[in-house]
mmCIF file with all atom_site columns, C-alpha atoms in Angstrom:
data_model
loop_
_atom_site.group_PDB
_atom_site.id
_atom_site.type_symbol
_atom_site.label_atom_id
_atom_site.label_alt_id
_atom_site.label_comp_id
_atom_site.label_asym_id
_atom_site.label_entity_id
_atom_site.label_seq_id
_atom_site.pdbx_PDB_ins_code
_atom_site.Cartn_x
_atom_site.Cartn_y
_atom_site.Cartn_z
_atom_site.occupancy
_atom_site.B_iso_or_equiv
_atom_site.pdbx_formal_charge
_atom_site.auth_seq_id
_atom_site.auth_comp_id
_atom_site.auth_asym_id
_atom_site.auth_atom_id
_atom_site.pdbx_PDB_model_num
ATOM 1  C CA . VAL A 1 1  ? 10.367  -13.922 -26.038 1.00 0.00 ? 1  VAL A CA 1
ATOM 2  C CA . GLN A 1 2  ? 8.526   -10.617 -26.505 1.00 0.00 ? 2  GLN A CA 1
ATOM 3  C CA . LEU A 1 3  ? 5.306   -12.165 -25.240 1.00 0.00 ? 3  LEU A CA 1
ATOM 4  C CA . ALA A 1 4  ? 7.001   -13.424 -22.070 1.00 0.00 ? 4  ALA A CA 1
ATOM 5  C CA . ALA A 1 5  ? 8.552   -10.000 -21.429 1.00 0.00 ? 5  ALA A CA 1
ATOM 6  C CA . SER A 1 6  ? 5.212   -8.319  -22.011 1.00 0.00 ? 6  SER A CA 1
ATOM 7  C CA . ASN A 1 7  ? 3.504   -10.728 -19.600 1.00 0.00 ? 7  ASN A CA 1
ATOM 8  C CA . ARG A 1 8  ? 6.093   -9.992  -16.900 1.00 0.00 ? 8  ARG A CA 1
ATOM 9  C CA . ARG A 1 9  ? 5.628   -6.240  -17.394 1.00 0.00 ? 9  ARG A CA 1
ATOM 10 C CA . VAL A 1 10 ? 1.835   -6.545  -17.148 1.00 0.00 ? 10 VAL A CA 1
ATOM 11 C CA . ARG A 1 11 ? 2.116   -8.789  -14.085 1.00 0.00 ? 11 ARG A CA 1
ATOM 12 C CA . ARG A 1 12 ? 4.374   -6.207  -12.351 1.00 0.00 ? 12 ARG A CA 1
ATOM 13 C CA . GLN A 1 13 ? 1.905   -3.433  -13.203 1.00 0.00 ? 13 GLN A CA 1
ATOM 14 C CA . VAL A 1 14 ? -1.005  -5.444  -11.804 1.00 0.00 ? 14 VAL A CA 1
ATOM 15 C CA . GLU A 1 15 ? 0.928   -6.182  -8.614  1.00 0.00 ? 15 GLU A CA 1
ATOM 16 C CA . GLN A 1 16 ? 1.858   -2.510  -8.237  1.00 0.00 ? 16 GLN A CA 1
ATOM 17 C CA . ARG A 1 17 ? -1.721  -1.318  -8.788  1.00 0.00 ? 17 ARG A CA 1
ATOM 18 C CA . THR A 1 18 ? -3.016  -3.942  -6.378  1.00 0.00 ? 18 THR A CA 1
ATOM 19 C CA . GLN A 1 19 ? -0.616  -2.702  -3.690  1.00 0.00 ? 19 GLN A CA 1
ATOM 20 C CA . GLN A 1 20 ? -1.689  0.905   -4.346  1.00 0.00 ? 20 GLN A CA 1
ATOM 21 C CA . LEU A 1 21 ? -5.350  -0.055  -4.031  1.00 0.00 ? 21 LEU A CA 1
ATOM 22 C CA . GLU A 1 22 ? -4.734  -1.968  -0.807  1.00 0.00 ? 22 GLU A CA 1
ATOM 23 C CA . GLU A 1 23 ? -2.861  1.036   0.644   1.00 0.00 ? 23 GLU A CA 1
ATOM 24 C CA . ALA A 1 24 ? -5.651  3.429   -0.335  1.00 0.00 ? 24 ALA A CA 1
ATOM 25 C CA . SER A 1 25 ? -8.223  1.101   1.223   1.00 0.00 ? 25 SER A CA 1
ATOM 26 C CA . ARG A 1 26 ? -6.176  0.877   4.432   1.00 0.00 ? 26 ARG A CA 1
ATOM 27 C CA . ARG A 1 27 ? -5.906  4.683   4.632   1.00 0.00 ? 27 ARG A CA 1
ATOM 28 C CA . PHE A 1 28 ? -9.653  5.074   4.023   1.00 0.00 ? 28 PHE A CA 1
ATOM 29 C CA . ARG A 1 29 ? -10.456 2.693   6.864   1.00 0.00 ? 29 ARG A CA 1
ATOM 30 C CA . GLN A 1 30 ? -7.969  4.394   9.200   1.00 0.00 ? 30 GLN A CA 1
ATOM 31 C CA . ILE A 1 31 ? -9.527  7.788   8.535   1.00 0.00 ? 31 ILE A CA 1
ATOM 32 C CA . THR A 1 32 ? -13.139 6.690   8.810   1.00 0.00 ? 32 THR A CA 1
ATOM 33 C CA . ASP A 1 33 ? -12.725 4.357   11.774  1.00 0.00 ? 33 ASP A CA 1
ATOM 34 C CA . TYR A 1 34 ? -11.421 7.169   13.963  1.00 0.00 ? 34 TYR A CA 1
ATOM 35 C CA . ALA A 1 35 ? -14.085 9.662   12.878  1.00 0.00 ? 35 ALA A CA 1
ATOM 36 C CA . TYR A 1 36 ? -16.859 10.597  15.284  1.00 0.00 ? 36 TYR A CA 1
ATOM 37 C CA . ASP A 1 37 ? -19.378 10.897  12.457  1.00 0.00 ? 37 ASP A CA 1
ATOM 38 C CA . LEU A 1 38 ? -21.395 7.940   11.237  1.00 0.00 ? 38 LEU A CA 1
ATOM 39 C CA . ILE A 1 39 ? -19.840 6.970   7.904   1.00 0.00 ? 39 ILE A CA 1
ATOM 40 C CA . ALA A 1 40 ? -21.189 4.112   5.817   1.00 0.00 ? 40 ALA A CA 1
ATOM 41 C CA . ILE A 1 41 ? -21.246 2.780   2.309   1.00 0.00 ? 41 ILE A CA 1
ATOM 42 C CA . ILE A 1 42 ? -24.755 1.603   1.511   1.00 0.00 ? 42 ILE A CA 1
ATOM 43 C CA . THR A 1 43 ? -25.984 -0.255  -1.565  1.00 0.00 ? 43 THR A CA 1
ATOM 44 C CA . PRO A 1 44 ? -29.059 1.135   -3.388  1.00 0.00 ? 44 PRO A CA 1
ATOM 45 C CA . THR A 1 45 ? -31.152 -1.531  -1.643  1.00 0.00 ? 45 THR A CA 1
ATOM 46 C CA . GLY A 1 46 ? -29.995 -0.413  1.815   1.00 0.00 ? 46 GLY A CA 1
ATOM 47 C CA . VAL A 1 47 ? -27.414 -3.120  2.565   1.00 0.00 ? 47 VAL A CA 1
ATOM 48 C CA . PHE A 1 48 ? -24.360 -1.990  4.535   1.00 0.00 ? 48 PHE A CA 1
ATOM 49 C CA . ASP A 1 49 ? -21.190 -2.516  2.515   1.00 0.00 ? 49 ASP A CA 1
ATOM 50 C CA . TYR A 1 50 ? -19.159 -0.707  5.162   1.00 0.00 ? 50 TYR A CA 1
ATOM 51 C CA . ALA A 1 51 ? -19.864 1.065   8.448   1.00 0.00 ? 51 ALA A CA 1
ATOM 52 C CA . ASN A 1 52 ? -17.258 2.792   10.565  1.00 0.00 ? 52 ASN A CA 1
ATOM 53 C CA . SER A 1 53 ? -16.766 2.194   14.275  1.00 0.00 ? 53 SER A CA 1
ATOM 54 C CA . ALA A 1 54 ? -18.933 5.213   15.152  1.00 0.00 ? 54 ALA A CA 1
ATOM 55 C CA . TYR A 1 55 ? -21.970 3.042   14.377  1.00 0.00 ? 55 TYR A CA 1
ATOM 56 C CA . THR A 1 56 ? -20.915 0.828   17.257  1.00 0.00 ? 56 THR A CA 1
ATOM 57 C CA . ARG A 1 57 ? -20.267 3.756   19.605  1.00 0.00 ? 57 ARG A CA 1
ATOM 58 C CA . VAL A 1 58 ? -23.356 5.809   18.712  1.00 0.00 ? 58 VAL A CA 1
ATOM 59 C CA . LEU A 1 59 ? -26.014 3.228   17.855  1.00 0.00 ? 59 LEU A CA 1
ATOM 60 C CA . GLY A 1 60 ? -24.725 0.237   19.807  1.00 0.00 ? 60 GLY A CA 1
ATOM 61 C CA . PHE A 1 61 ? -24.539 -2.112  16.807  1.00 0.00 ? 61 PHE A CA 1
ATOM 62 C CA . VAL A 1 62 ? -21.587 -4.365  16.266  1.00 0.00 ? 62 VAL A CA 1
ATOM 63 C CA . ARG A 1 63 ? -20.397 -4.522  12.665  1.00 0.00 ? 63 ARG A CA 1
ATOM 64 C CA . ASP A 1 64 ? -21.656 -8.047  12.173  1.00 0.00 ? 64 ASP A CA 1
ATOM 65 C CA . GLU A 1 65 ? -25.161 -6.946  13.187  1.00 0.00 ? 65 GLU A CA 1
ATOM 66 C CA . LEU A 1 66 ? -25.107 -4.171  10.609  1.00 0.00 ? 66 LEU A CA 1
ATOM 67 C CA . SER A 1 67 ? -24.454 -6.640  7.819   1.00 0.00 ? 67 SER A CA 1
ATOM 68 C CA . HIS A 1 68 ? -27.917 -8.077  8.566   1.00 0.00 ? 68 HIS A CA 1
ATOM 69 C CA . GLN A 1 69 ? -29.588 -4.707  9.145   1.00 0.00 ? 69 GLN A CA 1
ATOM 70 C CA . ASN A 1 70 ? -31.152 -2.635  6.374   1.00 0.00 ? 70 ASN A CA 1
ATOM 71 C CA . PHE A 1 71 ? -30.080 1.007   6.490   1.00 0.00 ? 71 PHE A CA 1
ATOM 72 C CA . PHE A 1 72 ? -33.569 2.247   5.621   1.00 0.00 ? 72 PHE A CA 1
ATOM 73 C CA . ASP A 1 73 ? -34.989 0.450   8.677   1.00 0.00 ? 73 ASP A CA 1
ATOM 74 C CA . LEU A 1 74 ? -32.885 2.796   10.839  1.00 0.00 ? 74 LEU A CA 1
ATOM 75 C CA . ILE A 1 75 ? -34.521 5.921   9.413   1.00 0.00 ? 75 ILE A CA 1
ATOM 76 C CA . HIS A 1 76 ? -37.666 7.253   11.033  1.00 0.00 ? 76 HIS A CA 1
ATOM 77 C CA . PRO A 1 77 ? -40.631 6.866   8.650   1.00 0.00 ? 77 PRO A CA 1
ATOM 78 C CA . ASP A 1 78 ? -41.282 10.632  8.686   1.00 0.00 ? 78 ASP A CA 1
ATOM 79 C CA . ASP A 1 79 ? -37.776 11.180  7.327   1.00 0.00 ? 79 ASP A CA 1
ATOM 80 C CA . LEU A 1 80 ? -38.159 8.829   4.364   1.00 0.00 ? 80 LEU A CA 1
ATOM 81 C CA . ASN A 1 81 ? -39.139 10.267  0.983   1.00 0.00 ? 81 ASN A CA 1
ATOM 82 C CA . ASP A 1 82 ? -42.062 8.583   -0.721  1.00 0.00 ? 82 ASP A CA 1
#
């Protein structure tokens, strides 16, 4: 009986935390998608995890194109550190 009650409590906590995370993610995307600045989350290898809509407005890429584009290829060679 105690185990079942504990499982229900943990399940409720997981559901609550999941909802909080989803809300925070939604707010992040709302804020960044309306920004005029280019905002992206890039992996260490240069893969776009996320790019806001300014990339589409400023650089002309659609989001699907960015998922196949390496971030470091967008930087002028003189601006890259060796």
